[in-house]
């Protein structure tokens, strides 16, 4: 993980969230071995995210939702690149936004009879793209979050 290239746009967008006074936490999956968590910690520190001190590491394959403190006054928003995590989060009634990082894909289509439809396991909800400028990504995430908060209230 240490050699993974940092996405400067999302890092700048996260820094903008922190500057705006928003609460941002790291919720990341790790292998249960003797180095994955340490490598992710080091990577975060070396790539401009050392200010994010609240870091929650979840064993791969487990539901990330189980690892957050539940607070009825806070709308937890998950920004994730993995559709399964997003769907699990959304199934609990919370807001999920897919981070399109150039590796994961857009919704997959399949032909059924003479119709084209979205495959069952594809994410079709909110998304932001790694190619977005940091300010645009920040604005999109906050606008989506604010509109969801208004609809819950």
Coordinates of C-alpha atoms in Angstrom, one line a residue:
X1 CA 0.0 0.0 0.0
X2 CA 2.9 2.3 0.7
X3 CA 3.7 2.6 -3.0
X4 CA 0.2 3.5 -4.0
X5 CA 0.1 6.9 -5.8
X6 CA -1.7 9.6 -3.9
X7 CA -4.8 11.2 -5.5
X8 CA -4.0 14.8 -5.0
X9 CA -7.5 16.0 -6.0
X10 CA -9.3 14.0 -3.3
X11 CA -6.6 14.9 -0.7
X12 CA -7.1 18.6 -1.5
X13 CA -10.9 18.2 -1.3
X14 CA -10.5 16.5 2.1
X15 CA -8.3 19.4 3.3
X16 CA -11.0 21.8 2.1
X17 CA -13.6 19.9 4.2
X18 CA -11.4 20.2 7.2
X19 CA -10.8 23.9 6.6
X20 CA -14.6 24.3 6.4
X21 CA -15.0 22.8 9.8
X22 CA -16.5 19.5 8.7
X23 CA -15.7 16.3 10.6
X24 CA -13.8 13.9 8.4
X25 CA -12.7 10.4 9.6
X26 CA -10.7 7.7 7.9
X27 CA -12.7 4.4 7.7
X28 CA -10.5 2.0 5.8
X29 CA -10.3 -1.8 5.3
X30 CA -7.1 -3.6 6.1
X31 CA -5.8 -7.1 5.9
X32 CA -5.4 -8.8 9.3
X33 CA -1.6 -9.1 9.1
X34 CA 1.4 -7.5 10.8
X35 CA 1.9 -4.6 8.4
X36 CA -1.3 -3.4 6.5
X37 CA -2.5 -1.0 9.2
X38 CA 0.9 0.5 9.8
X39 CA 1.4 1.0 6.1
X40 CA -1.9 2.8 5.7
X41 CA -1.1 5.0 8.7
X42 CA 2.3 5.9 7.2
X43 CA 0.8 6.5 3.8
X44 CA -1.8 8.9 5.3
X45 CA 0.8 10.8 7.2
X46 CA 3.1 11.0 4.1
X47 CA 0.4 12.1 1.7
X48 CA -1.0 15.2 3.4
X49 CA -3.6 13.6 5.7
X50 CA -1.8 13.6 9.0
X51 CA -4.5 16.0 10.3
X52 CA -7.0 13.1 10.2
X53 CA -6.2 11.6 13.5
X54 CA -9.4 9.7 13.9
X55 CA -8.7 6.6 11.9
X56 CA -10.8 3.4 12.0
X57 CA -9.5 0.3 10.4
X58 CA -11.8 -2.5 9.6
X59 CA -10.8 -6.1 8.7
X60 CA -11.4 -6.7 5.0
X61 CA -14.8 -8.1 4.2
X62 CA -16.5 -6.8 7.4
X63 CA -19.3 -4.2 7.3
X64 CA -17.8 -0.8 7.8
X65 CA -21.0 0.5 9.3
X66 CA -20.4 -1.7 12.4
X67 CA -17.3 0.3 13.2
X68 CA -18.7 3.8 13.5
X69 CA -20.3 5.4 16.5
X70 CA -24.0 5.9 15.9
X71 CA -25.3 9.4 16.6
X72 CA -28.8 10.4 15.6
X73 CA -27.7 14.0 15.2
X74 CA -25.0 13.2 12.7
X75 CA -25.5 12.0 9.1
X76 CA -22.5 9.8 8.4
X77 CA -21.6 10.0 4.7
X78 CA -19.4 7.2 3.3
X79 CA -17.1 8.1 0.4
X80 CA -15.8 4.8 -0.9
X81 CA -14.6 3.2 -4.1
X82 CA -16.1 -0.2 -3.4
X83 CA -19.7 -0.8 -4.4
X84 CA -20.4 -3.5 -1.8
X85 CA -19.4 -1.1 1.0
X86 CA -21.6 1.6 -0.5
X87 CA -24.6 -0.7 -0.8
X88 CA -24.2 -2.0 2.8
X89 CA -24.0 1.6 4.0
X90 CA -27.0 2.8 2.0
X91 CA -29.0 -0.2 3.2
X92 CA -28.7 1.2 6.8
X93 CA -30.4 4.4 5.6
X94 CA -27.2 6.5 5.3
X95 CA -25.7 8.4 2.5
X96 CA -23.1 6.8 0.3
X97 CA -21.0 8.4 -2.5
X98 CA -18.9 6.4 -4.8
X99 CA -15.4 7.6 -5.5
X100 CA -14.6 6.8 -9.1
X101 CA -10.8 6.4 -9.0
X102 CA -10.1 5.2 -12.6
X103 CA -9.7 1.6 -11.4
X104 CA -13.3 0.9 -10.4
X105 CA -15.9 1.1 -13.1
X106 CA -19.2 2.8 -13.9
X107 CA -22.4 0.7 -13.7
X108 CA -22.1 -2.5 -15.6
X109 CA -24.8 -3.1 -18.2
X110 CA -26.1 -6.4 -19.4
X111 CA -28.5 -7.5 -22.2
X112 CA -31.5 -9.4 -21.0
X113 CA -33.6 -10.5 -23.9
X114 CA -33.9 -7.4 -26.1
X115 CA -33.4 -5.0 -23.2
X116 CA -30.3 -3.4 -21.7
X117 CA -30.3 -3.1 -17.9
X118 CA -27.9 -2.3 -15.1
X119 CA -26.4 -5.4 -13.5
X120 CA -27.6 -6.2 -10.0
X121 CA -24.3 -5.5 -8.3
X122 CA -23.5 -2.2 -9.9
X123 CA -23.6 1.1 -8.0
X124 CA -26.1 3.6 -9.4
X125 CA -26.1 6.2 -6.6
X126 CA -24.2 9.4 -6.1
X127 CA -20.6 9.5 -7.3
X128 CA -17.6 11.9 -7.6
X129 CA -14.7 11.3 -10.0
X130 CA -11.0 11.5 -9.3
X131 CA -10.6 13.8 -12.4
X132 CA -12.7 16.5 -10.8
X133 CA -11.0 19.6 -9.6
X134 CA -10.7 19.6 -5.7
X135 CA -13.1 22.5 -5.3
X136 CA -15.7 20.8 -7.6
X137 CA -15.3 17.5 -5.6
X138 CA -15.7 19.4 -2.3
X139 CA -18.8 21.2 -3.6
X140 CA -20.3 18.1 -4.9
X141 CA -19.8 16.1 -1.7
X142 CA -21.1 18.9 0.5
X143 CA -24.1 19.6 -1.7
X144 CA -25.1 15.9 -1.8
X145 CA -24.6 15.7 2.0
X146 CA -26.6 18.9 2.6
X147 CA -29.5 17.8 0.4
X148 CA -29.6 14.4 2.1
X149 CA -29.6 16.0 5.6
X150 CA -32.5 18.3 4.5
X151 CA -34.5 15.3 3.4
X152 CA -33.9 13.5 6.7
X153 CA -34.9 16.5 8.8

